Structures are given as C-alpha cells and as structure tokens.
Coordinates of C-alpha atoms in Angstrom, one line a residue:
M1 CA 0.0 0.1 0.0
N2 CA 3.0 2.2 -0.4
A3 CA 2.2 2.9 -4.0
E4 CA 1.8 6.4 -5.4
P5 CA -1.6 7.7 -5.8
S6 CA -1.6 7.0 -9.9
S7 CA -0.9 3.2 -9.0
K8 CA -3.3 0.7 -10.3
L9 CA -4.9 -1.1 -7.3
N10 CA -7.3 -4.1 -7.4
W11 CA -10.7 -3.2 -6.0
L12 CA -13.5 -5.6 -4.9
V13 CA -16.9 -3.9 -5.0
T14 CA -20.4 -5.0 -4.2
G15 CA -22.8 -4.8 -7.0
P16 CA -23.4 -3.3 -9.4
G17 CA -25.7 -1.4 -7.1
A18 CA -26.7 2.1 -7.1
I19 CA -24.0 3.9 -5.0
S20 CA -21.5 1.1 -5.7
G21 CA -22.0 1.7 -9.4
L22 CA -21.1 5.5 -8.9
I23 CA -17.8 4.6 -7.1
A24 CA -16.9 1.7 -9.7
A25 CA -17.3 4.1 -12.5
G26 CA -15.1 6.7 -10.8
L27 CA -12.4 4.2 -10.2
L28 CA -12.5 2.9 -13.7
E29 CA -12.2 6.2 -15.1
Q30 CA -8.7 6.3 -13.2
Q31 CA -7.6 3.1 -15.0
Q32 CA -8.3 1.1 -11.7
S33 CA -8.9 -2.7 -11.7
V34 CA -12.4 -3.3 -10.3
H35 CA -14.1 -6.5 -9.8
W36 CA -17.8 -7.2 -8.7
L37 CA -18.4 -8.9 -5.5
T38 CA -21.9 -10.8 -6.2
R39 CA -24.2 -12.2 -3.4
T40 CA -23.7 -15.7 -4.4
A41 CA -21.3 -17.6 -6.5
A42 CA -20.9 -15.9 -9.9
Q43 CA -23.0 -17.1 -12.9
H44 CA -20.9 -14.8 -15.1
T45 CA -17.4 -14.0 -15.4
C46 CA -18.3 -10.3 -16.7
I47 CA -21.2 -8.0 -16.2
D48 CA -22.3 -5.5 -18.8
W49 CA -23.6 -2.3 -16.9
S50 CA -24.3 1.3 -17.6
L51 CA -24.1 4.6 -15.7
T52 CA -26.3 7.5 -16.7
K53 CA -25.6 11.2 -15.6
G54 CA -27.9 13.7 -17.0
S55 CA -27.9 13.1 -20.8
S56 CA -24.6 11.0 -20.8
C57 CA -24.6 7.3 -20.5
Q58 CA -21.5 5.2 -20.3
H59 CA -21.4 1.4 -20.8
Y60 CA -18.9 -0.8 -18.8
Q61 CA -17.9 -4.4 -18.8
T62 CA -16.5 -5.3 -15.5
P63 CA -15.3 -8.6 -14.4
V64 CA -16.7 -10.7 -11.5
F65 CA -14.5 -11.6 -8.7
S66 CA -12.9 -15.1 -8.9
A67 CA -11.2 -16.8 -5.9
G68 CA -7.4 -16.4 -5.9
Q69 CA -7.2 -12.9 -7.1
R70 CA -5.3 -10.3 -5.0
I71 CA -7.3 -7.5 -3.6
D72 CA -5.9 -4.2 -2.2
A73 CA -9.4 -2.6 -1.2
V74 CA -12.8 -3.7 -0.6
I75 CA -16.1 -1.5 -0.9
L76 CA -19.2 -2.9 0.6
A77 CA -22.1 -0.6 -0.3
V78 CA -25.2 -2.7 0.9
K79 CA -28.3 -2.7 3.1
S80 CA -27.7 -2.2 6.7
Y81 CA -29.2 -5.7 7.3
D82 CA -26.9 -7.4 4.6
L83 CA -23.6 -6.1 6.0
S84 CA -22.9 -8.9 8.2
N85 CA -23.4 -11.5 5.4
A86 CA -21.2 -9.4 2.9
L87 CA -18.5 -9.7 5.5
R88 CA -18.9 -13.4 5.8
R89 CA -18.7 -13.7 2.2
L90 CA -15.1 -12.1 2.4
D91 CA -14.1 -14.7 4.7
Q92 CA -15.4 -17.5 2.4
L93 CA -13.5 -15.9 -0.4
N94 CA -10.3 -15.8 1.6
I95 CA -9.8 -12.1 1.2
D96 CA -6.9 -11.0 3.4
A97 CA -7.9 -10.3 6.9
N98 CA -5.8 -6.9 6.8
C99 CA -7.5 -5.7 3.5
P100 CA -9.1 -2.3 4.1
V101 CA -12.9 -2.8 3.9
I102 CA -14.8 0.4 3.2
I103 CA -18.5 0.2 4.3
S104 CA -21.4 2.2 3.2
H105 CA -24.8 1.8 4.3
N106 CA -27.9 3.7 5.6
G107 CA -28.4 4.0 9.4
M108 CA -26.3 2.9 12.4
S109 CA -25.1 -0.7 12.7
D110 CA -23.0 -2.5 15.4
I111 CA -20.8 -5.0 13.4
A112 CA -18.3 -7.3 15.1
S113 CA -15.5 -8.0 12.6
K114 CA -11.6 -8.5 12.9
R115 CA -11.4 -6.7 9.5
P116 CA -10.5 -3.1 9.6
L117 CA -13.6 -1.2 8.7
F118 CA -13.7 2.3 7.4
A119 CA -17.2 4.1 7.2
L120 CA -18.2 6.0 4.1
L121 CA -21.1 8.3 4.2
T122 CA -22.8 10.1 1.3
T123 CA -25.7 12.0 0.2
Q124 CA -25.3 11.3 -3.4
A125 CA -28.6 10.0 -5.0
A126 CA -28.7 7.2 -7.4
S127 CA -31.1 4.3 -8.4
R128 CA -30.7 1.0 -10.2
D129 CA -32.9 -0.8 -12.8
G130 CA -31.3 -4.2 -13.4
Y131 CA -27.6 -3.2 -14.3
A132 CA -28.7 0.3 -15.5
I133 CA -27.7 2.8 -12.8
T134 CA -28.8 6.5 -13.1
K135 CA -27.5 9.3 -10.9
N136 CA -30.4 11.3 -9.6
G137 CA -28.8 14.1 -7.6
D138 CA -25.6 15.6 -6.4
G139 CA -24.4 15.4 -2.9
E140 CA -21.2 15.1 -0.7
S141 CA -19.5 12.2 1.0
W142 CA -17.3 11.5 4.0
L143 CA -14.8 8.9 4.6
A144 CA -13.3 7.7 7.9
Q145 CA -9.5 8.2 8.1
S146 CA -9.3 5.6 10.9
A147 CA -11.0 2.3 11.1
V148 CA -14.1 2.5 13.3
N149 CA -13.3 -0.8 15.0
Q150 CA -9.6 -0.7 15.4
Q151 CA -6.4 1.5 15.3
Q152 CA -5.7 1.5 11.7
L153 CA -5.3 4.3 9.1
L154 CA -6.6 4.1 5.7
P155 CA -3.7 4.0 3.3
D156 CA -3.2 7.4 1.6
T157 CA -3.3 5.9 -1.8
I158 CA -6.8 4.7 -1.4
Q159 CA -7.9 8.0 0.3
Q160 CA -6.5 9.9 -2.8
L161 CA -8.1 7.4 -5.3
L162 CA -11.6 7.7 -3.6
K163 CA -11.5 11.7 -3.4
T164 CA -11.3 11.6 -7.1
A165 CA -13.6 8.8 -7.9
F166 CA -16.4 9.8 -5.6
A167 CA -15.9 13.5 -5.5
P168 CA -16.6 15.7 -3.6
L169 CA -15.4 13.5 -0.8
S170 CA -13.8 14.5 2.5
V171 CA -11.6 12.4 4.5
V172 CA -12.4 13.1 8.2
E173 CA -11.1 12.1 11.8
D174 CA -14.4 12.4 13.5
I175 CA -16.7 10.1 11.4
Q176 CA -19.2 9.7 14.2
R177 CA -20.3 13.2 14.1
R178 CA -20.9 12.8 10.3
Q179 CA -22.8 9.5 11.0
W180 CA -25.3 11.4 13.2
Q181 CA -25.7 14.1 10.5
K182 CA -26.3 11.5 7.9
L183 CA -28.7 9.6 10.1
L184 CA -30.8 12.8 10.6
I185 CA -31.3 12.9 6.8
N186 CA -32.0 9.2 6.7
C187 CA -34.6 9.4 9.6
V188 CA -36.5 12.1 7.9
I189 CA -36.5 11.5 4.3
N190 CA -36.5 7.8 4.0
P191 CA -39.6 7.1 6.2
L192 CA -41.8 10.0 4.8
T193 CA -41.1 9.3 1.3
A194 CA -41.8 5.5 1.8
I195 CA -45.1 6.2 3.8
Y196 CA -46.4 8.7 1.3
R197 CA -45.0 7.1 -1.8
V198 CA -43.3 10.4 -2.9
N199 CA -39.9 11.3 -4.3
N200 CA -37.5 13.2 -2.1
G201 CA -38.6 16.6 -3.9
A202 CA -42.2 16.3 -2.6
L203 CA -41.0 16.7 0.9
A204 CA -40.3 20.4 0.3
E205 CA -44.1 20.9 0.1
S206 CA -45.6 22.8 3.1
R207 CA -47.9 19.7 4.0
F208 CA -44.8 17.8 5.3
R209 CA -43.2 20.5 7.3
A210 CA -45.0 19.6 10.6
E211 CA -43.9 16.0 10.5
K212 CA -40.2 16.8 9.3
D213 CA -40.0 19.3 12.3
A214 CA -41.2 16.7 14.8
L215 CA -38.8 14.1 13.5
I216 CA -36.0 16.5 13.7
E217 CA -36.9 17.6 17.1
E218 CA -37.2 14.3 18.6
F219 CA -33.9 13.2 16.9
I220 CA -32.0 16.4 18.3
A221 CA -33.1 15.2 21.7
V222 CA -31.8 11.7 21.6
A223 CA -28.7 13.1 19.8
A224 CA -28.1 15.4 22.8
A225 CA -28.5 12.5 25.2
E226 CA -25.8 10.6 23.1
G227 CA -23.4 13.5 23.4
Q228 CA -24.2 15.1 20.0
D229 CA -24.9 18.7 20.0
I230 CA -27.2 19.4 16.9
D231 CA -28.9 22.8 16.3
F232 CA -32.4 22.8 15.1
D233 CA -32.1 25.5 12.5
S234 CA -29.0 24.0 11.0
A235 CA -30.5 20.5 11.0
Q236 CA -33.6 21.8 9.3
Q237 CA -31.5 23.4 6.7
R238 CA -29.4 20.4 6.1
V239 CA -32.4 18.2 5.6
D240 CA -34.2 20.7 3.2
A241 CA -30.9 21.2 1.3
V242 CA -30.6 17.4 0.7
I243 CA -34.3 17.2 -0.4
N244 CA -33.7 19.9 -2.9
A245 CA -30.5 18.5 -4.2
T246 CA -32.0 15.0 -4.7
A247 CA -35.5 16.1 -5.7
K248 CA -36.0 13.6 -8.3
N249 CA -34.6 10.6 -6.5
R250 CA -36.8 7.9 -5.0
S251 CA -35.3 7.1 -1.8
S252 CA -33.9 3.5 -0.9
M253 CA -36.7 2.9 1.5
L254 CA -39.5 4.0 -1.1
V255 CA -37.8 1.4 -3.6
D256 CA -37.8 -1.3 -1.1
V257 CA -41.5 -0.8 -0.2
D258 CA -42.5 -0.6 -3.9
N259 CA -40.6 -3.9 -4.3
Q260 CA -42.0 -5.4 -1.1
R261 CA -38.6 -5.8 0.5
P262 CA -37.6 -5.4 4.0
T263 CA -36.6 -1.8 4.8
E264 CA -33.7 -0.5 7.0
I265 CA -36.1 1.3 9.3
Y266 CA -34.5 -0.6 12.3
A267 CA -31.1 1.0 11.5
M268 CA -32.6 4.3 11.1
N269 CA -35.7 5.6 13.1
G270 CA -35.6 2.3 15.1
F271 CA -32.2 3.1 16.3
I272 CA -33.5 6.5 17.5
V273 CA -36.3 4.7 19.3
E274 CA -33.9 2.3 20.9
K275 CA -31.7 5.1 22.3
A276 CA -34.7 7.2 23.4
G277 CA -35.7 4.1 25.5
Q278 CA -32.1 4.0 27.0
H279 CA -32.4 7.6 28.0
G280 CA -36.0 7.8 29.0
L281 CA -37.1 9.9 26.3
S282 CA -40.4 10.1 24.3
V283 CA -40.3 9.9 20.6
P284 CA -43.8 9.4 19.4
L285 CA -43.1 9.9 15.7
H286 CA -40.1 7.9 15.2
K287 CA -42.0 5.0 16.9
K288 CA -45.0 5.5 14.7
V289 CA -42.9 5.3 11.4
T290 CA -40.6 2.3 12.8
C291 CA -43.9 0.3 13.4
A292 CA -45.3 1.3 9.9
L293 CA -42.3 0.4 8.0
G294 CA -41.1 -2.4 10.4
A295 CA -43.3 -5.0 12.1
S296 CA -46.6 -3.9 10.6
Y297 CA -45.0 -3.7 6.9
L298 CA -43.4 -6.9 7.3
S299 CA -46.5 -8.7 8.3
S300 CA -48.2 -7.3 5.1
I301 CA -45.8 -8.4 2.4
K302 CA -46.1 -11.8 1.2
S303 CA -42.8 -13.3 2.0
T304 CA -39.6 -11.8 3.8
T305 CA -37.6 -14.9 3.6
S306 CA -36.7 -15.0 -0.1
R307 CA -35.7 -11.5 -0.6
P308 CA -34.9 -10.1 -4.1
K309 CA -31.5 -8.9 -4.6
P310 CA -31.1 -5.4 -2.6
D311 CA -31.1 -2.3 -4.6
N312 CA -28.1 -0.8 -2.8
A313 CA -29.4 2.6 -3.5
E314 CA -28.5 4.9 -0.4

C-alpha cells in the first residue's frame, strides 16, 4: 500500500448497485482494476452495466471476482441488514484479513469484525434498474480516516483515489459526528417518502413541514443524550438542502416498499427509538414510522424470507 496515488489497485466492489456503481465508474475512469462481488457464486465472469448522468450514458464491462485474485481494497455498499453477510462472504473468498474494507450503508450498525472497517457516508443519490444505474442528484461524501473498529489508518493511496472517484469526498477524523448528521437525513427523508410514496422533492411541500420538524426535534433530543450537539435550525436547513439536491430521487426505502422488500427502518428510526428508551425520552413519531415500516409492514408483505437482490441505493 505504499504505491503512488496513480498506482493501479485491485478493488472488490459489491454490485453493481446504485452507490457502488457511482464509485466503480469513478475508479474505472482512473484506470483502476475493479471486480464485482456478487451475493452468491458468480454465474457470469463479466457484467455489462451502464451509468447515466444527465444526458450522458457510459457502458462498462466489469469482471466478476474469482477466488485467488489479489485484492487491495474492498467496498461494501449494501443494505444495513446485509452487512454481516457481506463480511462473511469475504471470509469465504479468503480475502486477506488486513485488507481495508470500506462500508457504506444507511443508518447505524454495530458489526463485530476483525477486519479493518472504514465508514463511508454519502448524500449522493442514485437508482438501479437491473444493471442500468442512474445518478439522480448531487451530494457530498465523508470517509473515515481511521478504522471504526480498530486502530488502523486508511492508506493514503486509497484515500486519494476515492477523493477523485467519488468527488466531492472529504476524509475526516471524526466520522461519528458525520454519521449522526447522515442519520438525521435518513430518519426524515426515508420514512416519509416511503409512507407517502413520493420522491424526495415532494417533501419540500408545506404539507410535510410539521412531520419533518417533529422528526428533527425528537432526533435532536436523543442525539443530545448521546453527546451529539445538533442545532435545530441547522438540522432543518441540512435536511431541506438534501431534499432539494435530490428532488428527483426515489429514496432507497421507497424503492424497498415498492418492491416489497424489508426496509432499513430499524437501523434508522428504530435506532433512535432504542436510544430514546435507554435515556427515558419520548419519540412518538419515530415510534410510529418504525412500526409502520417495520413489524406492521413486514407482516403485510407476502414473504420476507426469499428477498430479491437489494437495490443498494442509499
């Protein structure tokens, strides 16, 4: 890992998914070697996929990973409930235990792993239809400089390559503060778009103001109890900015509901409900949306055991 930033590294990326597709395309533009990590044993040796940005559409042919190949960095952009399985898949494929693993998912997770895990947060918006990925809105991203589960720094080469591949991206020392900021956005946009079946931009309408503000207020109270100081006005502005920047996007939770898939509600609003209980706080609206998109929703869909492949859109 002491190569210069222009070095060609071998990347293992889950997908092709929405966010993973954006990252993979950026890496390929820098002449990096990218291999897809599929959920199960690969049925194909190569995947044809595309990425559309505005009026431009780029087509790619990217190989599927086969055992025995050397990997320098892993990117797991998955649903929160699929992260444990994705990490186990790395073990099955005998990926070096010291290889940096960059994880990107919505909500909060508490994953035990001996591998060095580096959190990647983003407000970029994208969607996937089969192997066709579309970028739906601009945003910003943050990458942890240090592993979240052990004392290890992310190699400079990987940092620099990702700064270009997934711009604008900031490498930060305090990723936890950014995680709470991203969680705030998740806890407002995802449940409301899924419940009301609307694109992100619709949440700018005045009819949603009261519920947005209530979710924000409850969130801030829990965050404060967890040692995170978040100002209401700045939180409101941050949420509204993402809504406007990703107006055409359909949130990952809305996509999940439309496709009768389990949602990530327990890693988002459910996390807030859990923390609120620990601190003796009342969060009625977070409880309401967690129930609506959690237990009640799961009982209403036909099957939760044989899931379709996750969309990976964050």
